[in-house]
mmCIF file of C-alpha atoms in Angstrom:
data_model
loop_
_atom_site.group_PDB
_atom_site.id
_atom_site.type_symbol
_atom_site.label_atom_id
_atom_site.label_comp_id
_atom_site.label_asym_id
_atom_site.label_seq_id
_atom_site.Cartn_x
_atom_site.Cartn_y
_atom_site.Cartn_z
ATOM 1 C CA MET A 1 21.253 -25.204 -14.816
ATOM 2 C CA LEU A 2 19.861 -22.827 -17.120
ATOM 3 C CA LYS A 3 21.840 -21.816 -20.220
ATOM 4 C CA LEU A 4 21.732 -17.889 -20.391
ATOM 5 C CA ASP A 5 22.309 -16.046 -23.732
ATOM 6 C CA LYS A 6 25.330 -13.682 -23.768
ATOM 7 C CA LEU A 7 24.468 -10.193 -22.962
ATOM 8 C CA THR A 8 25.767 -7.721 -25.460
ATOM 9 C CA LEU A 9 27.349 -4.559 -23.790
ATOM 10 C CA ASP A 10 28.623 -1.464 -25.230
ATOM 11 C CA MET A 11 30.076 1.749 -23.950
ATOM 12 C CA SER A 12 27.884 4.788 -24.174
ATOM 13 C CA ALA A 13 29.379 8.294 -25.217
ATOM 14 C CA ASP A 14 29.937 9.055 -21.499
ATOM 15 C CA GLY A 15 31.696 5.767 -20.714
ATOM 16 C CA GLN A 16 28.842 4.053 -18.991
ATOM 17 C CA ILE A 17 27.987 0.400 -20.152
ATOM 18 C CA MET A 18 24.758 0.210 -22.281
ATOM 19 C CA ASP A 19 23.331 -3.186 -23.412
ATOM 20 C CA SER A 20 21.735 -3.275 -26.828
ATOM 21 C CA SER A 21 18.121 -2.998 -25.646
ATOM 22 C CA SER A 22 19.130 0.374 -24.029
ATOM 23 C CA ARG A 23 20.484 1.579 -27.456
ATOM 24 C CA THR A 24 17.338 0.115 -29.011
ATOM 25 C CA LEU A 25 15.081 1.986 -26.484
ATOM 26 C CA GLU A 26 17.228 5.200 -27.396
ATOM 27 C CA LYS A 27 16.561 4.881 -31.019
ATOM 28 C CA LEU A 28 12.959 4.277 -30.701
ATOM 29 C CA GLU A 29 12.635 6.978 -28.297
ATOM 30 C CA LYS A 30 14.256 9.478 -30.559
ATOM 31 C CA GLY A 31 12.109 8.252 -33.425
ATOM 32 C CA ASN A 32 8.767 8.758 -31.221
ATOM 33 C CA ASN A 33 9.950 12.384 -30.380
ATOM 34 C CA LYS A 34 10.674 12.985 -34.020
ATOM 35 C CA ASN A 35 7.122 11.769 -35.011
ATOM 36 C CA GLY A 36 5.523 13.832 -32.273
ATOM 37 C CA SER A 37 4.047 10.923 -30.484
ATOM 38 C CA VAL A 38 2.259 11.572 -27.222
ATOM 39 C CA LYS A 39 2.161 8.142 -25.961
ATOM 40 C CA GLN A 40 5.562 6.285 -26.007
ATOM 41 C CA VAL A 41 5.334 3.107 -27.901
ATOM 42 C CA LEU A 42 8.322 0.685 -27.612
ATOM 43 C CA LEU A 43 9.553 -2.807 -28.499
ATOM 44 C CA ASP A 44 6.817 -4.726 -30.489
ATOM 45 C CA GLY A 45 3.990 -2.532 -29.432
ATOM 46 C CA CYS A 46 4.973 -2.448 -25.738
ATOM 47 C CA VAL A 47 4.539 0.783 -23.600
ATOM 48 C CA PRO A 48 6.138 2.080 -20.434
ATOM 49 C CA PHE A 49 4.213 0.552 -17.286
ATOM 50 C CA SER A 50 1.971 3.190 -15.880
ATOM 51 C CA HIS A 51 1.793 1.842 -12.371
ATOM 52 C CA GLN A 52 5.520 1.356 -11.535
ATOM 53 C CA VAL A 53 6.381 3.102 -8.313
ATOM 54 C CA ALA A 54 9.992 1.956 -7.756
ATOM 55 C CA GLY A 55 12.744 -0.268 -9.087
ATOM 56 C CA HIS A 56 15.327 -0.213 -11.879
ATOM 57 C CA LYS A 57 14.960 1.921 -14.944
ATOM 58 C CA CYS A 58 16.331 1.526 -18.379
ATOM 59 C CA GLY A 59 16.785 3.639 -21.405
ATOM 60 C CA ILE A 60 17.609 7.406 -21.578
ATOM 61 C CA SER A 61 14.004 8.505 -20.491
ATOM 62 C CA ASN A 62 14.212 5.930 -17.606
ATOM 63 C CA THR A 63 11.478 3.774 -19.141
ATOM 64 C CA GLY A 64 11.737 0.996 -16.580
ATOM 65 C CA VAL A 65 9.347 -1.760 -16.567
ATOM 66 C CA LEU A 66 7.264 -2.315 -19.994
ATOM 67 C CA GLN A 67 3.767 -3.452 -20.505
ATOM 68 C CA HIS A 68 3.053 -5.944 -23.268
ATOM 69 C CA PRO A 69 -0.070 -5.799 -25.459
ATOM 70 C CA ASP A 70 -1.482 -8.911 -23.905
ATOM 71 C CA GLY A 71 -1.452 -7.292 -20.480
ATOM 72 C CA THR A 72 1.568 -8.806 -18.890
ATOM 73 C CA ILE A 73 4.712 -6.816 -17.734
ATOM 74 C CA LEU A 74 8.273 -7.049 -18.965
ATOM 75 C CA LYS A 75 11.086 -6.844 -16.663
ATOM 76 C CA GLN A 76 14.497 -6.528 -18.619
ATOM 77 C CA LEU A 77 17.069 -8.857 -17.209
ATOM 78 C CA GLN A 78 19.698 -7.209 -15.169
ATOM 79 C CA ALA A 79 23.369 -7.595 -15.686
ATOM 80 C CA PRO A 80 24.985 -10.834 -14.422
ATOM 81 C CA PRO A 81 24.776 -11.988 -11.696
ATOM 82 C CA ARG A 82 21.713 -10.197 -10.641
ATOM 83 C CA GLY A 83 19.549 -10.854 -13.839
ATOM 84 C CA PRO A 84 20.483 -14.542 -14.184
ATOM 85 C CA ARG A 85 19.919 -15.178 -10.477
ATOM 86 C CA GLU A 86 16.629 -13.626 -10.702
ATOM 87 C CA MET A 87 15.586 -15.619 -13.792
ATOM 88 C CA ASN A 88 16.778 -18.837 -12.191
ATOM 89 C CA PHE A 89 14.719 -18.112 -9.137
ATOM 90 C CA TYR A 90 11.494 -17.807 -11.024
ATOM 91 C CA THR A 91 12.238 -20.676 -13.288
ATOM 92 C CA GLN A 92 12.904 -23.084 -10.357
ATOM 93 C CA VAL A 93 9.643 -21.859 -8.354
ATOM 94 C CA PHE A 94 7.436 -22.132 -11.339
ATOM 95 C CA ALA A 95 9.036 -25.292 -13.163
ATOM 96 C CA LYS A 96 6.305 -27.527 -14.362
ATOM 97 C CA ASP A 97 8.105 -30.497 -12.877
ATOM 98 C CA CYS A 98 8.709 -28.679 -9.362
ATOM 99 C CA THR A 99 8.012 -30.958 -6.549
ATOM 100 C CA ASP A 100 9.386 -29.218 -3.600
ATOM 101 C CA LYS A 101 6.318 -28.344 -1.482
ATOM 102 C CA LYS A 102 7.837 -25.131 -0.129
ATOM 103 C CA LEU A 103 8.609 -23.655 -3.603
ATOM 104 C CA LEU A 104 4.998 -24.674 -4.599
ATOM 105 C CA ASP A 105 3.631 -23.104 -1.462
ATOM 106 C CA LEU A 106 5.670 -19.856 -2.511
ATOM 107 C CA GLN A 107 4.081 -19.519 -5.824
ATOM 108 C CA GLN A 108 0.811 -18.056 -4.393
ATOM 109 C CA HIS A 109 2.913 -15.034 -2.925
ATOM 110 C CA LEU A 110 4.772 -14.193 -6.280
ATOM 111 C CA PRO A 111 3.431 -12.716 -9.371
ATOM 112 C CA LYS A 112 2.956 -15.486 -12.081
ATOM 113 C CA PHE A 113 5.895 -16.205 -14.323
ATOM 114 C CA TYR A 114 5.257 -16.664 -18.177
ATOM 115 C CA GLY A 115 9.003 -17.279 -19.181
ATOM 116 C CA THR A 116 11.070 -14.853 -21.099
ATOM 117 C CA TRP A 117 10.504 -12.578 -24.041
ATOM 118 C CA ARG A 118 12.563 -11.107 -26.793
ATOM 119 C CA PRO A 119 11.736 -8.213 -28.754
ATOM 120 C CA ARG A 120 12.083 -8.308 -32.648
ATOM 121 C CA GLU A 121 14.001 -5.015 -32.517
ATOM 122 C CA SER A 122 16.646 -6.597 -30.234
ATOM 123 C CA PRO A 123 16.540 -10.360 -30.238
ATOM 124 C CA HIS A 124 19.570 -10.983 -28.162
ATOM 125 C CA GLU A 125 18.060 -9.169 -25.142
ATOM 126 C CA LEU A 126 15.915 -10.938 -22.518
ATOM 127 C CA TYR A 127 12.888 -9.880 -20.572
ATOM 128 C CA LEU A 128 11.001 -11.531 -17.733
ATOM 129 C CA LYS A 129 7.477 -11.940 -18.577
ATOM 130 C CA LEU A 130 5.328 -11.555 -15.525
ATOM 131 C CA GLU A 131 1.779 -11.134 -14.215
ATOM 132 C CA ASP A 132 0.567 -7.373 -13.840
ATOM 133 C CA VAL A 133 -0.974 -7.863 -10.436
ATOM 134 C CA THR A 134 -2.516 -4.290 -10.734
ATOM 135 C CA ARG A 135 -4.458 -5.216 -13.822
ATOM 136 C CA ARG A 136 -7.671 -6.154 -12.378
ATOM 137 C CA PHE A 137 -7.891 -3.114 -10.176
ATOM 138 C CA LEU A 138 -9.855 -0.075 -11.564
ATOM 139 C CA ARG A 139 -7.939 2.560 -9.443
ATOM 140 C CA PRO A 140 -4.846 0.641 -8.023
ATOM 141 C CA CYS A 141 -3.251 2.238 -4.928
ATOM 142 C CA ILE A 142 0.362 0.691 -5.040
ATOM 143 C CA MET A 143 3.277 0.799 -2.637
ATOM 144 C CA ASP A 144 6.587 -0.974 -2.961
ATOM 145 C CA VAL A 145 8.264 -1.920 0.487
ATOM 146 C CA LYS A 146 11.803 -3.127 0.797
ATOM 147 C CA ILE A 147 11.802 -5.946 3.343
ATOM 148 C CA GLY A 148 14.800 -6.905 5.756
ATOM 149 C CA ARG A 149 17.301 -5.475 8.000
ATOM 150 C CA ARG A 150 19.878 -5.372 5.185
ATOM 151 C CA SER A 151 19.483 -4.277 1.658
ATOM 152 C CA TYR A 152 22.688 -5.783 0.491
ATOM 153 C CA ASP A 153 23.597 -9.490 0.172
ATOM 154 C CA PRO A 154 26.388 -11.437 1.790
ATOM 155 C CA PHE A 155 28.759 -11.380 -1.269
ATOM 156 C CA ALA A 156 28.367 -7.438 -1.492
ATOM 157 C CA SER A 157 31.761 -5.687 -1.216
ATOM 158 C CA GLN A 158 32.464 -3.310 1.821
ATOM 159 C CA GLU A 159 32.019 -0.203 -0.570
ATOM 160 C CA LYS A 160 28.520 -1.486 -1.548
ATOM 161 C CA ARG A 161 27.806 -2.358 2.115
ATOM 162 C CA GLU A 162 28.419 1.134 3.097
ATOM 163 C CA GLU A 163 26.603 2.610 0.232
ATOM 164 C CA GLN A 164 23.408 0.759 1.007
ATOM 165 C CA ILE A 165 23.618 1.569 4.822
ATOM 166 C CA SER A 166 24.258 5.203 4.084
ATOM 167 C CA LYS A 167 20.979 5.382 2.060
ATOM 168 C CA TYR A 168 18.781 4.418 5.017
ATOM 169 C CA PRO A 169 20.681 3.914 8.191
ATOM 170 C CA LEU A 170 17.546 2.937 10.074
ATOM 171 C CA MET A 171 17.071 -0.129 7.737
ATOM 172 C CA GLU A 172 18.572 -2.467 10.346
ATOM 173 C CA GLU A 173 16.334 -1.163 13.211
ATOM 174 C CA ILE A 174 12.935 -0.733 11.368
ATOM 175 C CA GLY A 175 13.304 -3.564 8.993
ATOM 176 C CA PHE A 176 11.610 -2.266 5.991
ATOM 177 C CA LEU A 177 11.720 0.919 3.659
ATOM 178 C CA LEU A 178 9.251 2.568 1.517
ATOM 179 C CA LEU A 179 10.396 2.781 -1.668
ATOM 180 C CA GLY A 180 7.437 4.292 -3.509
ATOM 181 C CA MET A 181 3.754 4.745 -3.520
ATOM 182 C CA ARG A 182 0.801 6.087 -5.514
ATOM 183 C CA VAL A 183 -2.484 6.647 -3.928
ATOM 184 C CA TYR A 184 -5.919 7.594 -5.474
ATOM 185 C CA GLN A 185 -7.588 10.547 -3.803
ATOM 186 C CA ILE A 186 -11.212 10.424 -3.883
ATOM 187 C CA ASP A 187 -11.765 14.187 -3.216
ATOM 188 C CA SER A 188 -9.468 15.288 -6.016
ATOM 189 C CA ASN A 189 -10.100 12.409 -8.548
ATOM 190 C CA ARG A 190 -6.133 12.269 -8.597
ATOM 191 C CA TYR A 191 -3.254 10.241 -7.611
ATOM 192 C CA ILE A 192 -0.550 11.449 -5.386
ATOM 193 C CA THR A 193 2.820 9.845 -5.370
ATOM 194 C CA HIS A 194 5.758 9.543 -3.083
ATOM 195 C CA ASP A 195 9.230 8.144 -4.057
ATOM 196 C CA GLN A 196 12.076 6.503 -2.252
ATOM 197 C CA PHE A 197 13.446 9.821 -1.058
ATOM 198 C CA TYR A 198 10.148 10.247 0.875
ATOM 199 C CA GLY A 199 10.606 6.784 2.288
ATOM 200 C CA ARG A 200 14.099 7.480 3.405
ATOM 201 C CA SER A 201 13.022 10.521 5.222
ATOM 202 C CA LEU A 202 10.777 8.659 7.479
ATOM 203 C CA GLY A 203 12.200 7.940 10.996
ATOM 204 C CA LYS A 204 10.920 5.550 13.752
ATOM 205 C CA ASP A 205 8.639 8.217 14.925
ATOM 206 C CA SER A 206 7.167 8.973 11.525
ATOM 207 C CA ILE A 207 7.235 5.636 9.643
ATOM 208 C CA LYS A 208 3.775 4.927 10.961
ATOM 209 C CA ASN A 209 2.419 8.310 9.477
ATOM 210 C CA GLY A 210 4.138 7.214 6.296
ATOM 211 C CA LEU A 211 2.208 4.063 6.077
ATOM 212 C CA THR A 212 -0.964 5.735 7.010
ATOM 213 C CA ARG A 213 -0.634 8.227 3.950
ATOM 214 C CA PHE A 214 -0.844 5.055 1.668
ATOM 215 C CA PHE A 215 -4.245 3.998 3.108
ATOM 216 C CA HIS A 216 -5.933 7.411 3.169
ATOM 217 C CA ASN A 217 -7.982 8.352 0.092
ATOM 218 C CA GLY A 218 -8.300 12.094 0.884
ATOM 219 C CA GLN A 219 -11.577 11.699 2.781
ATOM 220 C CA GLU A 220 -10.985 8.557 5.082
ATOM 221 C CA LEU A 221 -8.481 5.933 6.138
ATOM 222 C CA ARG A 222 -9.143 2.600 4.293
ATOM 223 C CA ARG A 223 -9.185 0.581 7.524
ATOM 224 C CA HIS A 224 -10.658 -2.610 5.695
ATOM 225 C CA ALA A 225 -7.819 -2.353 3.072
ATOM 226 C CA VAL A 226 -5.337 -2.287 5.986
ATOM 227 C CA SER A 227 -6.901 -5.380 7.606
ATOM 228 C CA LEU A 228 -7.057 -7.450 4.523
ATOM 229 C CA ILE A 229 -3.463 -6.574 3.657
ATOM 230 C CA ILE A 230 -2.316 -7.600 7.049
ATOM 231 C CA SER A 231 -4.033 -10.867 6.505
ATOM 232 C CA LYS A 232 -1.988 -11.516 3.440
ATOM 233 C CA ILE A 233 1.397 -10.440 4.931
ATOM 234 C CA GLN A 234 0.637 -12.820 7.964
ATOM 235 C CA SER A 235 0.393 -15.593 5.203
ATOM 236 C CA ILE A 236 3.805 -14.825 3.698
ATOM 237 C CA LEU A 237 5.235 -14.695 7.292
ATOM 238 C CA ARG A 238 3.958 -18.087 7.837
ATOM 239 C CA TRP A 239 5.686 -19.225 4.839
ATOM 240 C CA PHE A 240 9.024 -17.814 5.973
ATOM 241 C CA GLU A 241 8.518 -19.463 9.429
ATOM 242 C CA SER A 242 8.265 -22.781 7.938
ATOM 243 C CA GLN A 243 11.128 -22.563 5.502
ATOM 244 C CA THR A 244 15.099 -22.674 6.110
ATOM 245 C CA GLN A 245 16.319 -23.022 2.392
ATOM 246 C CA LEU A 246 16.312 -19.558 0.958
ATOM 247 C CA HIS A 247 17.420 -16.136 2.177
ATOM 248 C CA PHE A 248 16.077 -12.927 0.413
ATOM 249 C CA TYR A 249 17.949 -9.536 0.220
ATOM 250 C CA ALA A 250 16.914 -6.377 -1.341
ATOM 251 C CA SER A 251 13.494 -7.927 -2.074
ATOM 252 C CA SER A 252 10.188 -6.180 -1.800
ATOM 253 C CA LEU A 253 6.614 -6.611 -1.249
ATOM 254 C CA LEU A 254 4.157 -4.953 -3.539
ATOM 255 C CA LEU A 255 0.926 -3.811 -1.899
ATOM 256 C CA VAL A 256 -2.054 -3.132 -3.770
ATOM 257 C CA TYR A 257 -5.742 -2.139 -2.921
ATOM 258 C CA GLU A 258 -8.733 -0.797 -4.986
ATOM 259 C CA GLY A 259 -8.975 2.915 -4.747
ATOM 260 C CA SER A 260 -12.180 3.103 -6.642
ATOM 261 C CA PRO A 261 -15.250 2.433 -4.461
ATOM 262 C CA HIS A 262 -18.511 1.889 -6.337
ATOM 263 C CA ARG A 263 -20.131 4.717 -4.944
ATOM 264 C CA VAL A 264 -18.783 7.676 -2.788
ATOM 265 C CA ASN A 265 -21.238 9.701 -0.372
ATOM 266 C CA GLY A 266 -24.170 8.100 -2.488
ATOM 267 C CA SER A 267 -22.994 9.150 -5.819
ATOM 268 C CA LYS A 268 -21.382 7.159 -8.539
ATOM 269 C CA HIS A 269 -17.595 7.324 -8.509
ATOM 270 C CA LYS A 270 -15.927 8.781 -11.693
ATOM 271 C CA PRO A 271 -12.771 7.517 -13.345
ATOM 272 C CA ALA A 272 -9.574 9.456 -12.637
ATOM 273 C CA GLU A 273 -8.747 11.847 -15.593
ATOM 274 C CA PRO A 274 -5.515 11.202 -17.512
ATOM 275 C CA GLY A 275 -2.597 13.418 -16.472
ATOM 276 C CA THR A 276 -3.712 14.034 -13.064
ATOM 277 C CA GLU A 277 -0.954 13.054 -10.739
ATOM 278 C CA HIS A 278 0.638 15.074 -7.993
ATOM 279 C CA GLN A 279 4.232 15.271 -6.757
ATOM 280 C CA GLN A 280 6.683 12.777 -8.483
ATOM 281 C CA GLY A 281 4.252 10.721 -10.195
ATOM 282 C CA GLU A 282 3.879 10.247 -14.090
ATOM 283 C CA PRO A 283 0.645 11.324 -15.703
ATOM 284 C CA GLN A 284 -1.845 8.488 -15.245
ATOM 285 C CA SER A 285 -2.546 7.396 -18.932
ATOM 286 C CA ASN A 286 -4.839 4.471 -17.953
ATOM 287 C CA SER A 287 -3.120 2.373 -20.633
ATOM 288 C CA ASN A 288 -4.218 -0.926 -18.948
ATOM 289 C CA ASN A 289 -7.879 -0.621 -20.334
ATOM 290 C CA SER A 290 -6.659 -0.344 -23.739
ATOM 291 C CA HIS A 291 -4.674 -3.544 -23.859
ATOM 292 C CA GLU A 292 -7.784 -5.433 -23.888
ATOM 293 C CA THR A 293 -8.497 -4.696 -27.224
ATOM 294 C CA LEU A 294 -5.162 -5.019 -28.754
ATOM 295 C CA SER A 295 -4.322 -8.031 -30.947
ATOM 296 C CA PHE A 296 -1.822 -10.506 -29.335
ATOM 297 C CA GLN A 297 0.952 -10.397 -31.905
ATOM 298 C CA SER A 298 4.351 -10.786 -30.743
ATOM 299 C CA SER A 299 7.830 -12.560 -31.415
ATOM 300 C CA LEU A 300 7.710 -14.707 -28.334
ATOM 301 C CA THR A 301 10.617 -16.840 -28.118
ATOM 302 C CA HIS A 302 10.115 -18.118 -24.810
ATOM 303 C CA SER A 303 8.737 -21.180 -22.781
ATOM 304 C CA HIS A 304 5.573 -21.038 -20.773
ATOM 305 C CA PRO A 305 5.944 -22.660 -17.264
ATOM 306 C CA TYR A 306 2.125 -22.651 -17.325
ATOM 307 C CA SER A 307 -0.573 -24.266 -19.523
ATOM 308 C CA GLU A 308 -2.939 -21.282 -19.553
ATOM 309 C CA LYS A 309 -4.098 -20.090 -22.990
ATOM 310 C CA ASP A 310 -2.563 -16.900 -24.134
ATOM 311 C CA GLU A 311 -5.803 -14.851 -23.945
ATOM 312 C CA GLU A 312 -5.753 -15.600 -20.212
ATOM 313 C CA ILE A 313 -2.356 -14.370 -19.504
ATOM 314 C CA GLY A 314 -3.492 -10.789 -19.112
ATOM 315 C CA MET A 315 -6.285 -11.543 -16.728
ATOM 316 C CA GLY A 316 -8.906 -10.566 -19.244
ATOM 317 C CA ASP A 317 -11.781 -8.247 -17.908
ATOM 318 C CA LYS A 318 -11.456 -6.623 -14.758
ATOM 319 C CA LYS A 319 -13.421 -8.412 -12.020
ATOM 320 C CA GLN A 320 -16.062 -7.240 -9.527
ATOM 321 C CA PHE A 321 -14.420 -7.184 -6.193
ATOM 322 C CA GLY A 322 -15.120 -9.657 -3.348
ATOM 323 C CA GLN A 323 -13.529 -9.139 -0.001
ATOM 324 C CA GLU A 324 -10.241 -11.060 -0.822
ATOM 325 C CA GLU A 325 -9.965 -9.730 -4.259
ATOM 326 C CA ALA A 326 -9.970 -6.025 -3.085
ATOM 327 C CA VAL A 327 -6.284 -6.153 -2.178
ATOM 328 C CA GLU A 328 -3.142 -7.936 -3.361
ATOM 329 C CA VAL A 329 0.317 -8.562 -1.668
ATOM 330 C CA LYS A 330 3.008 -10.145 -3.821
ATOM 331 C CA MET A 331 6.764 -10.577 -3.205
ATOM 332 C CA ILE A 332 8.828 -9.100 -5.919
ATOM 333 C CA ASP A 333 12.429 -8.469 -6.992
ATOM 334 C CA PHE A 334 14.640 -11.683 -6.486
ATOM 335 C CA ALA A 335 18.126 -10.610 -7.784
ATOM 336 C CA HIS A 336 19.629 -11.434 -4.347
ATOM 337 C CA VAL A 337 18.132 -14.568 -3.359
ATOM 338 C CA PHE A 338 20.501 -17.145 -2.001
ATOM 339 C CA PRO A 339 20.272 -20.911 -0.685
ATOM 340 C CA SER A 340 20.651 -21.276 2.925
ATOM 341 C CA ASN A 341 20.010 -23.744 5.811
ATOM 342 C CA ASN A 342 18.615 -21.705 8.380
ATOM 343 C CA PRO A 343 15.613 -19.371 8.854
ATOM 344 C CA ASP A 344 15.697 -15.912 7.150
ATOM 345 C CA GLU A 345 15.678 -13.979 10.403
ATOM 346 C CA SER A 346 16.286 -10.790 8.515
ATOM 347 C CA TYR A 347 13.370 -10.848 6.355
ATOM 348 C CA MET A 348 10.935 -12.438 9.168
ATOM 349 C CA TYR A 349 12.018 -9.309 11.368
ATOM 350 C CA GLY A 350 10.882 -6.841 8.420
ATOM 351 C CA LEU A 351 7.567 -8.559 8.136
ATOM 352 C CA ARG A 352 6.789 -8.557 11.817
ATOM 353 C CA ASN A 353 7.742 -4.837 12.061
ATOM 354 C CA LEU A 354 5.580 -4.060 9.175
ATOM 355 C CA LEU A 355 2.812 -6.041 10.537
ATOM 356 C CA SER A 356 3.332 -4.531 13.885
ATOM 357 C CA THR A 357 3.018 -1.032 12.338
ATOM 358 C CA LEU A 358 -0.138 -1.739 10.409
ATOM 359 C CA GLU A 359 -1.857 -3.139 13.217
ATOM 360 C CA GLN A 360 -1.037 -0.041 15.238
ATOM 361 C CA ILE A 361 -2.570 2.093 12.382
ATOM 362 C CA LEU A 362 -5.936 0.011 12.996
ATOM 363 C CA LYS A 363 -5.806 0.811 16.774
ATOM 364 C CA ASP A 364 -5.294 4.402 16.597
#
C-alpha cells in the first residue's frame, strides 16, 4: 500500500476548496502578469502543456497539465480518492518488481510513468510525472476520446450519475465521447480545435463525421493514419479481451498522428506559425522544441520505476517517422479504475464501436 502525503486544503475567497499548489499557481501567475511576461513560466521552469485538448484544469487561469523542462508532462494529483487511486494504478503497473503478465502487457498501452514530482515552491504538493507521447511529433494532431458506456464509477452517488448522464445521454448507446481535438491544417498552416461541447453535440448520425474531421488536414482525409490507429486500438481491445481483473471508468484514449508530411504537392512543408489556432484552441507556442535546449535542473523528490537516464526521459530529438511511428494511441486518465473478476464489457463495447466507426470512415 502506498503511503500518500497529506494534501493541504484551504478555502478560496468564494468558498471553493483550493489546494496549496493552486494558490502557488495563482501567485506565480500574478507575478508573471506584473512582469509583463508573454510566456507563462510556472513551478521550477515548467510551462503549461501546449497540446492538452481535454482533462482537468488547475489554477486561476486553468493552467492544466504542465510540461517539465526535461520534456515530460506533470499531472497534478487530484483530490482523494481520485488522485491516490490514479497514482496507485500507475505505481502498480510500472513497479520494478511487477510479475503480473497482464499488467506488464498493459504498459505498452500507457504513457511511461516516471514517478512523482514536487515543486520547490510548493513541496507538499504532488504531480504524476509522465511521458509526453506527443513530443516526437512535429505537428501532432491530437484527440481525446472517453471510452465506455458509463462515465461514472460504481461508487458514484445518484446525483453524480445523473449529472454524468445528462452531459451526454448517448454515451450508453454510442460507447465513446469525443472530449477534444486539435488538427493541423495544411492549406492554412494552422490548427483547428474542438472541445467537449462539440463532442457532446454529436449524435448517432453525426459521430462519424465528427471523427472524420479529426483525420482531415484541409486537403485530404489521412486514410493511412486512420488505418494505423485502427491497428493500435485493436491491440488494446485484445488486451481487454484477455483480462478480467480491472474495470476502467471515465478513462480515455489519446489518439495522435503526424500532421506534417515532409512534402505537400511537391513543395517542402513549412512549420506552423505561433499563435495560429482557430476556434477554442490556445495559440500554438511550439514550446516543445525549446525544451531540448533547457538544462535539467529540478527538485525531483520522486522514485523512478524505470532505469533510463534522465536525459532520455523526454525522448531526446524528434524521430524520423516510419509506418508505426507516424501514430500513437495511449490509454490515459485512471482515477476510476477498480479491481474486478469479470471482463470490462463497458470499455470493450466502446472500443468496438469506435473501431467500427473508424472502419466505416475508411470504406466511404
